[in-house]
Structures are given as structure tokens and as C-alpha cells.
Short mmCIF file of C-alpha atoms in Angstrom, two decimals:
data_model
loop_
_atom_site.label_atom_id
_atom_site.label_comp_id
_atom_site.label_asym_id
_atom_site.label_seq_id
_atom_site.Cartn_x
_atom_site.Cartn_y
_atom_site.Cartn_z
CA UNK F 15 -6.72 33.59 -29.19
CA UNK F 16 -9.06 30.81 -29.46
CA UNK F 17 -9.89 29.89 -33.05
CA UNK F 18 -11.80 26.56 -32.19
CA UNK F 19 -13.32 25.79 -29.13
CA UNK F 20 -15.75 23.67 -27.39
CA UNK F 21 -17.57 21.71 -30.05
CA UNK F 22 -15.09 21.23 -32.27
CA UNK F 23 -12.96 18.05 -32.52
CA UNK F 24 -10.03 19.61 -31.19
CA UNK F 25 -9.61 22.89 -30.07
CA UNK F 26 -7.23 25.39 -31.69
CA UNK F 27 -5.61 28.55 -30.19
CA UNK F 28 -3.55 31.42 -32.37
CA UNK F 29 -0.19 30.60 -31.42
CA UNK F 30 1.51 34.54 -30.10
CA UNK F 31 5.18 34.98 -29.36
CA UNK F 32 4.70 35.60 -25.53
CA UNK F 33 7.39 38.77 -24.98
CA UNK F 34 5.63 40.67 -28.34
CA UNK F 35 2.55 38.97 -28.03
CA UNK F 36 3.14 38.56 -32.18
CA UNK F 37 0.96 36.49 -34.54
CA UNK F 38 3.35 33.66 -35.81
CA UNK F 39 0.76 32.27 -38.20
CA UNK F 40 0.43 29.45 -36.35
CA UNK F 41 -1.81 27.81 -34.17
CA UNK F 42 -1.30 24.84 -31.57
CA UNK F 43 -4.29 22.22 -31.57
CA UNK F 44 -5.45 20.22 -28.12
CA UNK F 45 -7.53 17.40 -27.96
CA UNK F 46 -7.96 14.60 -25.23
CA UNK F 47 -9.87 11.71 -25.66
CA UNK F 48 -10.71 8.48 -23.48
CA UNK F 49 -13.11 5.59 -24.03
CA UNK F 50 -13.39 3.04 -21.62
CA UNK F 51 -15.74 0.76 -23.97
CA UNK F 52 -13.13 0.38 -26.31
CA UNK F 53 -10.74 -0.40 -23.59
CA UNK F 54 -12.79 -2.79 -21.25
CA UNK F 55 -13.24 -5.41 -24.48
CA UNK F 56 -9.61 -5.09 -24.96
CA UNK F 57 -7.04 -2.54 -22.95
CA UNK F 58 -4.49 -2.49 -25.88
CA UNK F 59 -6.51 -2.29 -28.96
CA UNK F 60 -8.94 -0.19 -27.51
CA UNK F 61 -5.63 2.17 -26.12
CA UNK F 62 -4.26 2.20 -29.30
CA UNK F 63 -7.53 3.23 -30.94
CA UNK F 64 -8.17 5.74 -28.18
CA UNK F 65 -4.22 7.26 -29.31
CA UNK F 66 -5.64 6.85 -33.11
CA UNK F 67 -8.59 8.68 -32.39
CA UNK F 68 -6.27 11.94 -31.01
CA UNK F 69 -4.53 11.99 -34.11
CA UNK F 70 -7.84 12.13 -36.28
CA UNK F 71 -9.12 14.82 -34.04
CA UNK F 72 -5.90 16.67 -34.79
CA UNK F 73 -6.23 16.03 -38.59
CA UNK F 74 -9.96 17.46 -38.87
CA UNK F 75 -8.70 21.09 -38.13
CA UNK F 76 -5.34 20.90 -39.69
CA UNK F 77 -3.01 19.95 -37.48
CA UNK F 78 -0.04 17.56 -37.09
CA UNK F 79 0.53 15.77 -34.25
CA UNK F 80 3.57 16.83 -31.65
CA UNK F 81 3.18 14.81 -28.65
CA UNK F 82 1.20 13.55 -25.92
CA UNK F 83 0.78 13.21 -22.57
CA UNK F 84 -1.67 10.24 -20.54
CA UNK F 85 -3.82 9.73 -17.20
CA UNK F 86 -3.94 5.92 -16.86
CA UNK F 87 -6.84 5.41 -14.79
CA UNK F 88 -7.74 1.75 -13.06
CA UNK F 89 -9.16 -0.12 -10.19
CA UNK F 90 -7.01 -2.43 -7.95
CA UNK F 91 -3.70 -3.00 -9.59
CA UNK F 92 -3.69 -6.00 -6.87
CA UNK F 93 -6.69 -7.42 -8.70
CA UNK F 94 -4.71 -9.28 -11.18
CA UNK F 95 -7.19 -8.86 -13.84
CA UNK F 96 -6.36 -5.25 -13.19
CA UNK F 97 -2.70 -5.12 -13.20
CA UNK F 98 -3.37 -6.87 -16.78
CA UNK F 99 -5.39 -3.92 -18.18
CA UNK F 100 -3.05 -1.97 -17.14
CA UNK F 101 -0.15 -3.52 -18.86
CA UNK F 102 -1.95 -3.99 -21.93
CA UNK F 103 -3.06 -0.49 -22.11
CA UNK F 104 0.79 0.72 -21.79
CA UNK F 105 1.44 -1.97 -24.79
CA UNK F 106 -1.16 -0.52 -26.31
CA UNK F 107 -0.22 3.35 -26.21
CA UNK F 108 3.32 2.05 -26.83
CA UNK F 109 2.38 0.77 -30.16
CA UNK F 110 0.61 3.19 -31.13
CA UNK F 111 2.74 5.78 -30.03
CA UNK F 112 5.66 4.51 -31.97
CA UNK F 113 3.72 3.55 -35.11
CA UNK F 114 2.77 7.15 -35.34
CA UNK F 115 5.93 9.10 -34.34
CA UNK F 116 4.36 10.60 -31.46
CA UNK F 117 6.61 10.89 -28.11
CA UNK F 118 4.56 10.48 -24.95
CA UNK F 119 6.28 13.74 -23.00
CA UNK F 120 3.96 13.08 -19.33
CA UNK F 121 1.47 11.99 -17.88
CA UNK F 122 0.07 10.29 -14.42
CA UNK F 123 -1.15 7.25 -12.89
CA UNK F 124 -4.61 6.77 -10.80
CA UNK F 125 -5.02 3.19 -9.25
CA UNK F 126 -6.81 1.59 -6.65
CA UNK F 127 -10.44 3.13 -8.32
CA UNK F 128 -12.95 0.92 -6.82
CA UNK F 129 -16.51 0.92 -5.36
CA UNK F 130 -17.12 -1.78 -2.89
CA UNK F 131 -14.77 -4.25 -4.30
CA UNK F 132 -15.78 -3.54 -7.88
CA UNK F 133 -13.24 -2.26 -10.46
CA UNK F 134 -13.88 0.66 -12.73
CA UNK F 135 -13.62 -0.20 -16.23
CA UNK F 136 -9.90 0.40 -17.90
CA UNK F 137 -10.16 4.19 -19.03
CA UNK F 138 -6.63 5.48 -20.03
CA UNK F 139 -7.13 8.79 -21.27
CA UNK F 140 -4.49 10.92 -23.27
CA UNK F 141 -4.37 14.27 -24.48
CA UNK F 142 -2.18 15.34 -27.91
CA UNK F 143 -0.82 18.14 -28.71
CA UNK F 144 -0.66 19.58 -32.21
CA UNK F 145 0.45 22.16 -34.81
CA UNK F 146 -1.09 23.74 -37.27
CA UNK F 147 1.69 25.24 -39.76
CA UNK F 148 0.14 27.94 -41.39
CA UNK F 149 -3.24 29.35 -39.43
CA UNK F 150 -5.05 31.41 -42.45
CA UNK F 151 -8.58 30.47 -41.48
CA UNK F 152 -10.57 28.71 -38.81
CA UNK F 153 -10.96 24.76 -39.60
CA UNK F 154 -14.33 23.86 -41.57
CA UNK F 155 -15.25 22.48 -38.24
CA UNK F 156 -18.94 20.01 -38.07
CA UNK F 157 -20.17 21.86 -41.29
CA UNK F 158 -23.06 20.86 -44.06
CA UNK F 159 -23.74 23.13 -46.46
CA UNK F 160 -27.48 22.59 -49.10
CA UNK F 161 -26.15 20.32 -51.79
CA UNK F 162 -23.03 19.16 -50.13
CA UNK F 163 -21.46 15.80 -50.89
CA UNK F 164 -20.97 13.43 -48.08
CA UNK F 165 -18.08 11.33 -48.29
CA UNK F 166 -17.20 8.67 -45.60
CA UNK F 167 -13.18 7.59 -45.55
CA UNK F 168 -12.37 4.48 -44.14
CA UNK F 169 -13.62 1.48 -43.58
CA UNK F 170 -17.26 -0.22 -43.58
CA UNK F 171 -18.14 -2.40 -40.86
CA UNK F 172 -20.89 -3.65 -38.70
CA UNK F 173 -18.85 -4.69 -35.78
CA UNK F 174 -20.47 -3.54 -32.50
CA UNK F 175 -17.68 -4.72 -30.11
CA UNK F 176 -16.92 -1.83 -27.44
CA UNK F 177 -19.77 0.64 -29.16
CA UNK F 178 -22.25 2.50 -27.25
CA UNK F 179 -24.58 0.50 -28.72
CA UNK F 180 -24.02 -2.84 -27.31
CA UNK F 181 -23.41 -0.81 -24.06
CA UNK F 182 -26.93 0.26 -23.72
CA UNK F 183 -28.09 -3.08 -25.49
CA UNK F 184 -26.39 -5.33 -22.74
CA UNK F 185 -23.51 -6.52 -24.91
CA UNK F 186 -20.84 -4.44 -22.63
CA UNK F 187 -17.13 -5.54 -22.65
CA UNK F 188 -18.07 -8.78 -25.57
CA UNK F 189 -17.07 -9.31 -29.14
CA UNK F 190 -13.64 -8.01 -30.67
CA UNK F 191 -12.02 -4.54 -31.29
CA UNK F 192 -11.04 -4.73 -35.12
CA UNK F 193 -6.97 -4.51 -35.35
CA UNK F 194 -5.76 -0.86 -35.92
CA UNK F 195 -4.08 -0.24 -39.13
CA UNK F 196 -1.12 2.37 -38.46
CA UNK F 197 -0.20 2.95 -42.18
CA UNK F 198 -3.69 3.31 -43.35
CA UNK F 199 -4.89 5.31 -40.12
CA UNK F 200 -1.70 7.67 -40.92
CA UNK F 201 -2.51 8.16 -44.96
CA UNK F 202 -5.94 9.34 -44.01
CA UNK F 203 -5.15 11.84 -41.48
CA UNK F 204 -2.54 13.26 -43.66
CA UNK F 205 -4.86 13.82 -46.77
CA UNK F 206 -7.87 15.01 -44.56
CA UNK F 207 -5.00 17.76 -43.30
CA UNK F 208 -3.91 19.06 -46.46
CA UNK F 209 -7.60 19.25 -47.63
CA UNK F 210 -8.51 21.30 -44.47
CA UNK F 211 -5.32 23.44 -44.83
CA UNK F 212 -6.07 24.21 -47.91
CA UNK F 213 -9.72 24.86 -47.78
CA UNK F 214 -11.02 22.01 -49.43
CA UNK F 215 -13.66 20.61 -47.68
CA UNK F 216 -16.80 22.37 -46.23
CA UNK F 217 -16.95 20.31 -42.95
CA UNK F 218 -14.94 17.35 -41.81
CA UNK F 219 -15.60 15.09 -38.65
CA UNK F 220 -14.12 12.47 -37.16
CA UNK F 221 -16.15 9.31 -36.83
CA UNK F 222 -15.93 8.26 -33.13
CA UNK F 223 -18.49 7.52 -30.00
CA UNK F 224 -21.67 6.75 -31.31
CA UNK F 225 -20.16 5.18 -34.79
CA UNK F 226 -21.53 6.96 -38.32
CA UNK F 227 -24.75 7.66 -37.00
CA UNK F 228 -23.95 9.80 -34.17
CA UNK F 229 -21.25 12.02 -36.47
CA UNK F 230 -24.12 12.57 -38.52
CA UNK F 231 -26.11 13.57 -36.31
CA UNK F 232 -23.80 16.05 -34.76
CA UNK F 233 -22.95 17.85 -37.72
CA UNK F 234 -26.81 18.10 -38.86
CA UNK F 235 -27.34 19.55 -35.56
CA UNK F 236 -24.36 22.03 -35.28
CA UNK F 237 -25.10 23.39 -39.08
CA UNK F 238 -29.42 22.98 -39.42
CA UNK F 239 -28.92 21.09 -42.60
CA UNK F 240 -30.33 17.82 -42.90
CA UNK F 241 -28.97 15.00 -44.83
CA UNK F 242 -30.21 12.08 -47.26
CA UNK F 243 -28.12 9.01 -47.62
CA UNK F 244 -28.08 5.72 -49.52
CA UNK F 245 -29.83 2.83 -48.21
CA UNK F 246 -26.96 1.15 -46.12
CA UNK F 247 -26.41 -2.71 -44.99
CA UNK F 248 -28.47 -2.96 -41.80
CA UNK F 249 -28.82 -0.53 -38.82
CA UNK F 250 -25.54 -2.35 -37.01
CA UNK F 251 -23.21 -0.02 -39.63
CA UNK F 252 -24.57 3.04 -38.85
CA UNK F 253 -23.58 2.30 -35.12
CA UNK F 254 -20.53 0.53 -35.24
CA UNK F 255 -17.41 2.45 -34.11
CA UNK F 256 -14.44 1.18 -36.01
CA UNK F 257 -11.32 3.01 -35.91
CA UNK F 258 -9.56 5.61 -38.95
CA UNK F 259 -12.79 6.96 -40.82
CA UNK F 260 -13.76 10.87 -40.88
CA UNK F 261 -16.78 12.38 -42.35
CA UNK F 262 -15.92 14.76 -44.95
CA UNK F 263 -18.78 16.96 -46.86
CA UNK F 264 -17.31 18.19 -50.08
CA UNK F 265 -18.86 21.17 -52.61
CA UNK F 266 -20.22 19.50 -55.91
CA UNK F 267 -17.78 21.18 -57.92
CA UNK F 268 -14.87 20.03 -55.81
CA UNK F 269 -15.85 16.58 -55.45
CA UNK F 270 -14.22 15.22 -58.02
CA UNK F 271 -10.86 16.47 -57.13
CA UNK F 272 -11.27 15.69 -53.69
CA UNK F 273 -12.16 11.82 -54.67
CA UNK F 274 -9.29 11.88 -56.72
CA UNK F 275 -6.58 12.94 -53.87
CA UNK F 276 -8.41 10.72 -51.61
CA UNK F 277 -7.94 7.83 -53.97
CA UNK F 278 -4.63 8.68 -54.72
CA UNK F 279 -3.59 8.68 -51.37
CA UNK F 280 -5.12 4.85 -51.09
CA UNK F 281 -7.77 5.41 -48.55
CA UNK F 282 -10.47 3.69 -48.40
CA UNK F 283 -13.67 6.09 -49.79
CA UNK F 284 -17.64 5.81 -50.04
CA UNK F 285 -19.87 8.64 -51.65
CA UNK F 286 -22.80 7.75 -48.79
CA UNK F 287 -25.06 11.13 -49.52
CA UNK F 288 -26.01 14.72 -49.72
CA UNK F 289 -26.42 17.40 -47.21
CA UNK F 290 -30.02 18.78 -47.76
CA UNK F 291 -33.09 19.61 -46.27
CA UNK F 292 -34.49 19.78 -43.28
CA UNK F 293 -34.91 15.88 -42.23
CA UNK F 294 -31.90 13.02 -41.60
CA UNK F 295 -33.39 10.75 -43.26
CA UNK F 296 -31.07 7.30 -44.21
CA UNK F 297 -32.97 5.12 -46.52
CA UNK F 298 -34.55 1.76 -44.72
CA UNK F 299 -33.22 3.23 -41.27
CA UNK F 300 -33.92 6.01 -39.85
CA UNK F 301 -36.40 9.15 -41.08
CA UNK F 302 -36.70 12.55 -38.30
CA UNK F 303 -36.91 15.84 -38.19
CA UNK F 304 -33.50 18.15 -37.63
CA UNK F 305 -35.84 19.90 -35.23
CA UNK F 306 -36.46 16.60 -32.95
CA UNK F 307 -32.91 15.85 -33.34
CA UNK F 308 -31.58 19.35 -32.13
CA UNK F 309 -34.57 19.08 -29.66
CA UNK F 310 -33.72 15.73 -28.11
CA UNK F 311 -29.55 16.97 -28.20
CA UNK F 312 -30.06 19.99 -26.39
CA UNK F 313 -33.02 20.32 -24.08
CA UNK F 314 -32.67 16.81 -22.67
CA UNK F 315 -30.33 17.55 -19.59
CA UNK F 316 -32.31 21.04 -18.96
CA UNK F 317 -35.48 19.35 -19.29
CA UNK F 318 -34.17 16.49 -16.69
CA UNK F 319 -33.14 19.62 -14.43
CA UNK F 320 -36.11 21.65 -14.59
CA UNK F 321 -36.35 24.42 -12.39
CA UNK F 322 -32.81 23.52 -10.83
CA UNK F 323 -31.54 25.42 -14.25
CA UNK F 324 -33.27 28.57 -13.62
CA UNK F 325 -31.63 31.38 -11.13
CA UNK F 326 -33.17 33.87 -9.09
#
């Protein structure tokens, strides 16, 4: 019964009436999603995005959200520092929650998670549950097609605060989580779920760990298609990891149709480039082969390994 599965940005499953075992047509979607980054610069916002995030995941193979369920994961709730991540992380799910009409049905509580007196970071994790109404194909999934139009919706920004990138730069836990916009988040899910319902798009991918760059990069790899794009502000927006924005990549000869629901829907929209070749190549940035790319993706944890992934 699985339809979508490890990979994709949610997984779906063929939804069968148990006693008959009968196709309904429909198909229930499951994705979880955590990110203490977000969360250590600031336990609400980053929550709420973490929540916003789910619902994205959903949209990208067609479904609507249903409801959710949480693991609220922290250090030393006598810590007060702790017992205030916690809090804001329940304000934070609360809001978000609410804002999107999604009841939180369960969920669980691990505390005192500490090594030698230090904290883990704030990593509330939750996992939605979705429909999909009418289950007549598999979703487009991380797809490029030669010649496809790349389309980014959302919002442009070069804020680093909570990305991987500061992470691994030394910049862990500073700056600001931009605000979530509900409304806007909302509007963009539910156009990018009637396009993939009704088999608009050739691949669609929501932007999330890792910022632009890394969605890029993942659907290059998981169709061996390269990609071209314009020449974009500075190498800080291609890693940023602001919330509501999906990757969609469009057919030429639907593209204008597609802009024109996306527009009419008032999301935010950039053309940013074409699915092509055999290089990622982003002009002033970053120029390498699909091959090193799928190289450095897959082989890296085998390599590490060595002979301990070999049996016999």
C-alpha cells in the first residue's frame, strides 16, 4: 500500500477499508519533522515553524492536514532556562496549531535529557497526519525533468538565524527566526495541493534543512538532472532557511498557467531557473558536477564505514 516512501517529503499509503481490504481512492499522508536549530534560537518561533514545516510536507504530495500528535523533548525542566523552552515551545505549537486548524490528538513528554550537567538543545518534534482526497497517481515527488522551469514560492531572504549553516560556521543558537506568517504559509500550501492533485507540476519540494541550496541539491540528485539558475544576491540566500517556500519545477508549456494560479492565489513567486544538464551550476556561486554531488550524498557514510559495510 505504500505509494510514497522514504525519500519523499511525506510518505503516503493507499488508504483500504480494513474488513474488504477495498481501495477507497484515498490515501493518508505521514510526515514528522523536528529541528532543534530552529528551536534553540527561539523555542516558539522555531516550534511553530517546525508545525509549518509538517503542513508543507503534507502539501507537496497532495494532502490536507488532519491532525497531529508531539514528543516534546528537553533537558532539566529544573534548569529554569529549560522549563522556559519548554513553555515557549507549547506557545509555540499552540499558535500554530490553532492558526492552521490542526487539533493536536497526542503526544508525550521526555525531560530531564542531560549529559553531565549540560542541556540538550530544545527539540520538540511532531508528526501530522494527512489526507489525500482523491489518490489517482503517486505525488510528483523530488522531480526535474530537461527543460523544466524552476519556480521558488515564498519568500527571499538571507537570514541565517537557526540554519545549518551558522551551525557548522559557529553562529549556533544567535540572530532571529523571521516571524511565521499563518495566512500566507496556509495560501501556499493550498495552491501547491491543488497543483499536485491535479498533476500540474513535474516535481515539488519543500524548502527546509539546508535552505534553497540543499532542496536543490536533493532533487538534482534524486532525478540526474542538473540545474542552471540566475545569478542570486550572495551565497547567504541560497542557505538561509526561512519558513513557507516550496520548490516547484513546472513544464514550459504549463508555466504560464501555473504562474498565473500562483499569483492569483497571492503568494509570493520567483522564476529562479531551468532544470538541465548534467552540472548545478548557480551563477557567481556555486559550479559541480551532478556526479560529485550524488557522489559526496551517497558514498560518504559507506566510505566513513569501510569494510564495517560489507558482510560475510
Amino acid at each position: 500500500n505504500t505509494v510514497a516512501g522514504p525519500g519523499s517529503d511525506a510518505a503516503v499509503l493507499k488508504l483500504r477499508v480494513p474488513a474488504t481490504d477495498t481501495d477507497t481512492g484515498r490515501g493518508l499522508a505521514l510526515v514528522t519533522d523536528g529541528n532543534h536549530l530552529w528551536c534553540g534560537v527561539d523555542p516558539r518561533l522555531g516550534t511553530a515553524h517546525t508545525v509549518a514545516e509538517s503542513l508543507a510536507n503534507l502539501a507537496v504530495v497532495g494532502a490536507r492536514p488532519l491532525a497531529l500528535v508531539n514528543c516534546l523533548n528537553f533537558g532539566n525542566p529544573e534548569h529554569p532556562e529549560v522549563m522556559w523552552e519548554l513553555s515557549g515551545a507549547v506557545d509555540g505549537m499552540s499558535e500554530a496549531c490553532a492558526a492552521f486548524d490542526v487539533p493536536v490528538i497526542g503526544g508525550n513528554v521526555s525531560l530531564y535529557n542531560e549529559t553531565e550537567g549540560v542541556d540538550i538543545d530544545p527539540t520538540p518534534v511532531v508528526a501530522m497526519l494527512g489526507m489525500v482526497d482523491e489518490l489517482t497517481r503517486r505525488p510528483p515527488g523530488l522531480k526535474l525533468e530537461e527543460g523544466g522551469r524552476l519556480l521558488l514560492l515564498g519568500p527571499t531572504t538571507s537570514n541565517l538565524a537557526g540554519s545549518e549553516l551558522a551551525a557548522r560556521h559557529g553562529l549556533r543558537g544567535t540572530g532571529a527566526l523571521p516571524e511565521l506568517d499563518a495566512v500566507a504559509h496556509m495560501a501556499m500550501c493550498n495552491i501547491v495541493r491543488d497543483l499536485v492533485v491535479e498533476d500540474a507540476v513535474i516535481g515539488a519540494h519543500d524548502v527546509g534543512r539546508g535552505g534553497l541550496g540543499a532542496a536543490l541539491a536533493e532533487m538534482a540528485i534524486e532525478s540526474g538532472v542538473g540545474l542552471r539558475l540566475a545569478r542570486i544576491p550572495d551565497a547567504a540566500t541560497l542557505f538561509a532557511e526561512a519558513p513557507s517556500r516550496i520548490v516547484l519545477c513546472v513544464s514550459a508549456d504549463d508555466l504560464r498557467s501555473v504562474v498565473d494560479r500562483i499569483e492569483a492565489a497571492g503568494v509570493e513567486l520567483a522564476q529562479i531557473g531551468l532544470a538541465t544538464g548534467e552540472r548545478v551550476v548557480i551563477k557567481g556561486v556555486v559550479d559541480v558536477a551532478l556526479d560529485d554531488l550524488t557522489s559526496a550524498a551517497q558514498r560518504r557514510l559507506p566510505d566513513a564505514l569501510g569494510s564495517g559495510t560489507s558482510q560475510g
